[in-house]
Amino acid sequence: MYCHVSGDAQEDNTSLEQQEKDCRVHAAQLDLIVVDVVQEIFTGTVWKERKKFMEMRERYLNGEVDSIMVRTYDRLTRIAAHFYIICEELDELGMVSSLSPSTS
């Protein structure tokens, strides 16, 4: 599970806690086991500079996890080209990416 905000100001709109709560509800509905929750505060316009995201990425590239769940797709990145690259990696690995329905 990956929860991300761009900065402290955004915490009021889409808090890390709310993202995790929404994702946990969705995971339970799908009978998925949550093995880790990665929370990060960093700009959404870059992805290779996000330390925690890159650690999570290494885990899926190494086959340590078989899916990633985010509350909304823009929690991965706000740049369409970056999103495409991430989705291509997941697809090539036969992985599932799951979107938790937003409750707001």
Backbone as ProteinMPNN parsed JSONL, in Angstrom:
{"seq_chain_A": "MYCHVSGDAQEDNTSLEQQEKDCRVHAAQLDLIVVDVVQEIFTGTVWKERKKFMEMRERYLNGEVDSIMVRTYDRLTRIAAHFYIICEELDELGMVSSLSPSTS", "coords_chain_A": {"N_chain_A": [[0.858, -1.158, 0.0], [0.617, 2.178, -0.884], [0.849, 5.371, 0.299], [0.635, 8.785, -0.238], [1.496, 12.199, -0.014], [2.016, 15.536, -1.228], [3.036, 17.561, 0.343], [3.103, 19.192, 3.586], [0.942, 20.984, 3.601], [-0.933, 19.761, 1.985], [-1.751, 17.677, 3.511], [-4.11, 18.253, 4.867], [-6.107, 17.939, 2.963], [-5.993, 15.355, 1.722], [-5.184, 13.261, 3.707], [-2.47, 11.218, 4.886], [-3.297, 9.3, 6.68], [-6.052, 9.041, 6.095], [-5.92, 8.076, 3.482], [-4.688, 5.583, 3.956], [-6.644, 4.373, 5.568], [-8.863, 4.244, 3.772], [-7.754, 2.568, 1.796], [-7.282, 0.231, 3.27], [-9.885, -0.577, 3.885], [-10.81, -1.125, 1.302], [-9.003, -3.165, 0.591], [-9.786, -5.151, 2.404], [-12.347, -5.661, 1.428], [-11.693, -6.926, -0.92], [-10.473, -9.168, -0.013], [-7.681, -9.037, 0.33], [-4.353, -9.262, 1.542], [-2.62, -7.022, 3.457], [0.683, -6.286, 3.393], [2.513, -4.328, 3.863], [2.729, -0.85, 4.574], [3.482, 2.02, 2.969], [4.331, 5.252, 3.571], [4.626, 8.569, 2.425], [5.903, 11.866, 2.207], [6.37, 14.048, -0.208], [7.15, 15.81, -3.227], [4.839, 15.338, -5.937], [5.569, 15.449, -8.551], [7.912, 14.331, -9.326], [9.365, 11.104, -9.45], [11.526, 9.366, -9.267], [13.143, 10.528, -7.388], [11.892, 10.167, -5.017], [12.45, 8.622, -2.14], [11.17, 6.576, -0.54], [9.229, 5.65, -2.309], [10.865, 4.634, -4.332], [12.117, 2.566, -2.945], [9.901, 0.908, -2.529], [9.359, 0.358, -5.192], [11.637, -1.112, -5.918], [11.074, -3.375, -4.441], [8.836, -4.448, -5.809], [9.977, -4.85, -8.313], [11.835, -6.786, -7.689], [10.217, -8.917, -7.144], [9.117, -9.215, -4.611], [6.645, -8.368, -3.765], [3.238, -8.659, -4.9], [1.341, -6.893, -5.705], [0.219, -3.475, -5.765], [-1.381, -1.015, -3.916], [-3.145, 1.99, -4.138], [-4.805, 4.982, -3.057], [-5.78, 6.838, -4.933], [-4.89, 7.207, -8.391], [-3.204, 9.405, -8.812], [-1.656, 9.462, -6.594], [0.578, 7.975, -7.061], [2.037, 9.37, -9.07], [2.002, 12.61, -10.619], [2.583, 13.09, -13.199], [1.892, 12.178, -16.433], [3.544, 10.645, -18.181], [5.335, 9.423, -16.396], [3.551, 7.895, -14.921], [2.69, 6.121, -16.895], [5.09, 4.696, -17.357], [5.44, 3.423, -14.874], [3.102, 1.847, -14.807], [3.588, 0.228, -17.049], [5.831, -1.192, -16.161], [4.663, -2.654, -14.04], [2.77, -4.123, -15.482], [4.417, -5.639, -17.203], [5.561, -7.27, -15.331], [3.446, -8.762, -14.631], [1.871, -7.903, -12.6], [-0.601, -6.665, -10.29], [-2.224, -3.599, -10.04], [-4.0, -1.723, -7.762], [-6.793, 0.315, -7.253], [-8.144, 2.151, -4.709], [-11.475, 2.843, -4.001], [-12.343, 6.196, -3.713], [-13.634, 7.891, -0.903], [-14.318, 10.445, -0.617]], "CA_chain_A": [[0.0, 0.0, 0.0], [1.423, 3.387, -0.973], [0.115, 6.589, 0.649], [1.549, 9.867, -0.593], [1.071, 13.596, -0.139], [3.103, 16.358, -1.753], [3.599, 18.412, 1.385], [2.293, 19.341, 4.79], [-0.305, 21.696, 3.3], [-1.878, 18.824, 1.384], [-2.2, 16.744, 4.545], [-5.48, 18.573, 5.244], [-7.039, 17.518, 1.92], [-5.936, 13.91, 1.523], [-4.18, 12.871, 4.69], [-1.909, 9.878, 4.797], [-4.149, 8.428, 7.489], [-7.293, 8.762, 5.363], [-5.574, 7.205, 2.363], [-4.492, 4.236, 4.477], [-7.95, 3.855, 6.005], [-9.646, 3.896, 2.58], [-7.131, 1.412, 1.149], [-7.502, -0.959, 4.107], [-11.281, -0.988, 3.671], [-10.868, -1.723, -0.042], [-8.273, -4.438, 0.644], [-10.64, -6.111, 3.104], [-13.44, -6.023, 0.517], [-11.134, -7.807, -1.945], [-9.772, -10.241, 0.696], [-6.244, -8.896, 0.121], [-3.538, -9.138, 2.75], [-1.716, -5.88, 3.411], [1.956, -6.697, 3.992], [3.29, -3.148, 4.217], [2.162, 0.458, 4.249], [4.541, 2.995, 2.727], [3.81, 6.618, 3.607], [5.666, 9.488, 1.996], [5.598, 13.277, 1.943], [7.349, 14.508, -1.194], [6.457, 16.297, -4.417], [4.288, 14.314, -6.818], [5.983, 15.674, -9.932], [9.077, 13.487, -9.597], [9.191, 9.82, -8.779], [12.812, 8.729, -8.997], [13.751, 11.175, -6.231], [11.147, 9.782, -3.805], [13.186, 7.496, -1.563], [10.287, 5.477, -0.13], [8.622, 5.096, -3.521], [11.87, 3.834, -5.027], [12.278, 1.329, -2.172], [8.745, 0.077, -2.856], [9.553, -0.053, -6.58], [12.614, -2.201, -5.89], [10.402, -4.575, -3.92], [8.038, -5.107, -6.847], [10.874, -5.307, -9.376], [12.488, -8.003, -7.194], [9.223, -9.957, -6.929], [8.796, -9.352, -3.191], [5.214, -8.096, -3.615], [2.537, -8.96, -6.148], [0.392, -5.838, -6.045], [0.35, -2.177, -5.106], [-2.668, -0.347, -3.801], [-3.131, 3.424, -3.838], [-6.171, 5.514, -2.947], [-6.063, 7.363, -6.273], [-3.708, 7.054, -9.236], [-2.277, 10.534, -8.7], [-0.764, 9.247, -5.453], [1.831, 7.451, -7.608], [2.699, 10.482, -9.742], [1.104, 13.529, -11.325], [3.075, 13.205, -14.571], [1.339, 11.065, -17.206], [4.618, 9.796, -18.704], [5.827, 8.615, -15.275], [2.494, 6.928, -14.625], [2.754, 5.113, -17.949], [6.266, 3.861, -17.108], [5.143, 2.588, -13.712], [2.101, 0.849, -15.225], [4.25, -0.71, -17.946], [6.631, -2.093, -15.325], [3.753, -3.56, -13.346], [2.179, -5.012, -16.478], [5.453, -6.569, -17.648], [5.797, -8.221, -14.241], [2.196, -9.482, -14.367], [1.383, -7.45, -11.299], [-1.877, -5.977, -10.178], [-2.263, -2.336, -9.313], [-5.377, -1.59, -7.322], [-7.24, 1.651, -6.883], [-9.157, 2.141, -3.665], [-12.497, 3.862, -4.268], [-12.286, 7.356, -2.821], [-14.887, 8.112, -0.21], [-14.562, 11.879, -0.481]], "C_chain_A": [[0.905, 1.221, 0.0], [0.519, 4.586, -0.739], [1.077, 7.758, 0.479], [0.834, 11.208, -0.578], [2.281, 14.398, -0.577], [3.753, 17.242, -0.708], [2.644, 18.533, 2.546], [0.962, 20.021, 4.519], [-1.36, 20.748, 2.746], [-2.429, 17.85, 2.416], [-3.653, 17.002, 4.935], [-6.497, 18.046, 4.235], [-7.124, 16.001, 1.775], [-4.869, 13.368, 2.45], [-3.68, 11.456, 4.441], [-2.791, 8.886, 5.542], [-5.433, 8.069, 6.76], [-7.033, 7.85, 4.173], [-5.412, 5.761, 2.841], [-5.818, 3.608, 4.889], [-8.772, 3.398, 4.804], [-9.083, 2.658, 1.887], [-7.346, 0.131, 1.953], [-8.933, -1.483, 3.96], [-11.399, -1.702, 2.328], [-10.156, -3.075, -0.064], [-9.109, -5.514, 1.327], [-11.782, -6.581, 2.213], [-12.975, -7.019, -0.545], [-10.411, -9.022, -1.344], [-8.27, -10.237, 0.407], [-5.542, -8.749, 1.464], [-2.576, -7.971, 2.555], [-0.429, -6.284, 4.121], [2.806, -5.502, 4.409], [2.519, -1.903, 3.806], [3.326, 1.428, 4.142], [3.883, 4.365, 2.687], [4.931, 7.582, 3.286], [5.109, 10.886, 1.785], [6.709, 13.802, 1.051], [6.58, 14.959, -2.421], [5.99, 15.151, -5.306], [4.735, 14.458, -8.258], [7.257, 14.93, -10.297], [8.837, 12.143, -8.913], [10.521, 9.166, -8.461], [13.53, 9.345, -7.8], [13.035, 10.826, -4.922], [11.736, 8.491, -3.247], [12.274, 6.317, -1.234], [9.594, 4.838, -1.326], [9.613, 4.182, -4.228], [12.167, 2.537, -4.274], [11.131, 0.37, -2.453], [8.89, -0.477, -4.277], [10.546, -1.212, -6.651], [11.977, -3.503, -5.405], [9.557, -5.241, -5.0], [8.908, -5.577, -8.004], [11.585, -6.601, -8.986], [11.51, -9.128, -6.884], [8.843, -10.176, -5.476], [7.329, -9.073, -2.886], [4.54, -8.368, -4.949], [1.471, -7.94, -6.507], [0.742, -4.57, -5.276], [-1.034, -1.569, -5.056], [-2.435, 1.111, -3.442], [-4.569, 3.905, -3.784], [-6.636, 6.066, -4.29], [-4.769, 7.304, -7.08], [-2.725, 8.208, -9.11], [-1.409, 10.449, -7.454], [0.554, 8.631, -5.903], [2.654, 8.574, -8.228], [1.646, 11.361, -10.411], [1.499, 13.709, -12.788], [2.644, 11.96, -15.353], [2.419, 10.119, -17.723], [5.174, 8.893, -17.606], [4.818, 7.529, -14.927], [2.517, 5.779, -15.631], [3.919, 4.15, -17.719], [5.999, 2.902, -15.952], [4.16, 1.484, -14.08], [2.707, -0.191, -16.156], [5.105, -1.704, -17.153], [5.748, -3.118, -14.636], [3.165, -4.583, -14.307], [3.192, -6.062, -16.949], [5.742, -7.639, -16.601], [4.547, -9.044, -13.919], [1.574, -9.105, -13.048], [0.049, -6.736, -11.412], [-1.644, -4.652, -9.489], [-3.727, -2.09, -8.973], [-5.654, -0.174, -6.874], [-8.339, 1.513, -5.84], [-10.194, 3.201, -3.971], [-12.441, 4.987, -3.24], [-13.645, 7.557, -2.18], [-15.207, 9.586, -0.056], [-15.154, 12.457, -1.733]], "O_chain_A": [[1.85, 1.3, 0.785], [-0.448, 4.802, -1.47], [2.198, 7.728, 0.989], [-0.289, 11.334, -1.067], [3.423, 14.006, -0.337], [4.91, 17.632, -0.863], [1.517, 18.039, 2.498], [-0.045, 19.677, 5.138], [-2.55, 20.918, 3.011], [-3.485, 17.256, 2.196], [-4.363, 16.065, 5.3], [-7.629, 17.739, 4.607], [-8.218, 15.439, 1.714], [-3.764, 13.05, 2.011], [-4.376, 10.619, 3.866], [-3.003, 7.764, 5.082], [-5.864, 6.916, 6.8], [-7.828, 6.956, 3.886], [-5.927, 4.832, 2.22], [-6.08, 2.443, 4.589], [-9.318, 2.295, 4.809], [-9.84, 1.796, 1.44], [-7.568, -0.934, 1.377], [-9.155, -2.693, 3.917], [-12.019, -2.761, 2.235], [-10.651, -4.026, -0.669], [-9.136, -6.66, 0.878], [-12.147, -7.756, 2.234], [-13.754, -7.848, -1.015], [-9.809, -9.812, -2.072], [-7.658, -11.294, 0.257], [-6.092, -8.175, 2.405], [-1.808, -7.946, 1.593], [-0.445, -6.591, 5.313], [3.721, -5.646, 5.219], [1.767, -1.903, 2.832], [4.066, 1.634, 5.104], [2.991, 4.613, 1.876], [6.045, 7.45, 3.794], [4.01, 11.07, 1.263], [7.845, 13.98, 1.492], [5.45, 14.517, -2.629], [6.659, 14.124, -5.416], [4.325, 13.67, -9.11], [7.641, 14.903, -11.467], [8.159, 12.085, -7.887], [10.625, 8.465, -7.454], [14.445, 8.728, -7.254], [13.523, 11.155, -3.841], [11.545, 7.411, -3.807], [12.571, 5.182, -1.606], [9.393, 3.624, -1.355], [9.254, 3.091, -4.672], [12.439, 1.513, -4.9], [11.343, -0.834, -2.599], [8.58, -1.641, -4.529], [10.314, -2.186, -7.368], [12.298, -4.587, -5.893], [9.552, -6.467, -5.106], [8.611, -6.602, -8.618], [11.902, -7.419, -9.849], [11.922, -10.187, -6.409], [8.296, -11.226, -5.139], [6.825, -9.501, -1.847], [5.179, -8.317, -6.0], [0.769, -8.102, -7.505], [1.46, -4.6, -4.276], [-1.774, -1.605, -6.04], [-1.637, 1.429, -2.561], [-5.453, 3.305, -4.396], [-7.753, 5.793, -4.729], [-3.677, 7.347, -6.512], [-1.523, 8.008, -9.285], [-0.516, 11.276, -7.269], [1.555, 8.75, -5.197], [3.842, 8.708, -7.935], [0.545, 10.908, -10.725], [0.814, 14.411, -13.532], [2.986, 10.836, -14.987], [2.225, 8.904, -17.705], [5.456, 7.722, -17.856], [5.189, 6.384, -14.669], [2.38, 4.613, -15.261], [3.764, 2.938, -17.864], [6.297, 1.711, -16.044], [4.353, 0.324, -13.713], [2.373, -1.372, -16.063], [5.104, -2.902, -17.437], [6.048, -4.312, -14.647], [3.073, -5.768, -13.984], [2.854, -7.239, -17.077], [6.118, -8.763, -16.931], [4.577, -9.913, -13.048], [0.839, -9.888, -12.447], [-0.357, -6.275, -12.479], [-0.951, -4.583, -8.474], [-4.597, -2.241, -9.831], [-4.837, 0.452, -6.197], [-9.343, 0.838, -6.066], [-9.834, 4.359, -4.184], [-12.487, 4.74, -2.035], [-14.68, 7.412, -2.831], [-16.216, 9.956, 0.544], [-15.423, 13.657, -1.791]]}, "name": "protein", "num_of_chains": 1, "seq": "MYCHVSGDAQEDNTSLEQQEKDCRVHAAQLDLIVVDVVQEIFTGTVWKERKKFMEMRERYLNGEVDSIMVRTYDRLTRIAAHFYIICEELDELGMVSSLSPSTS"}
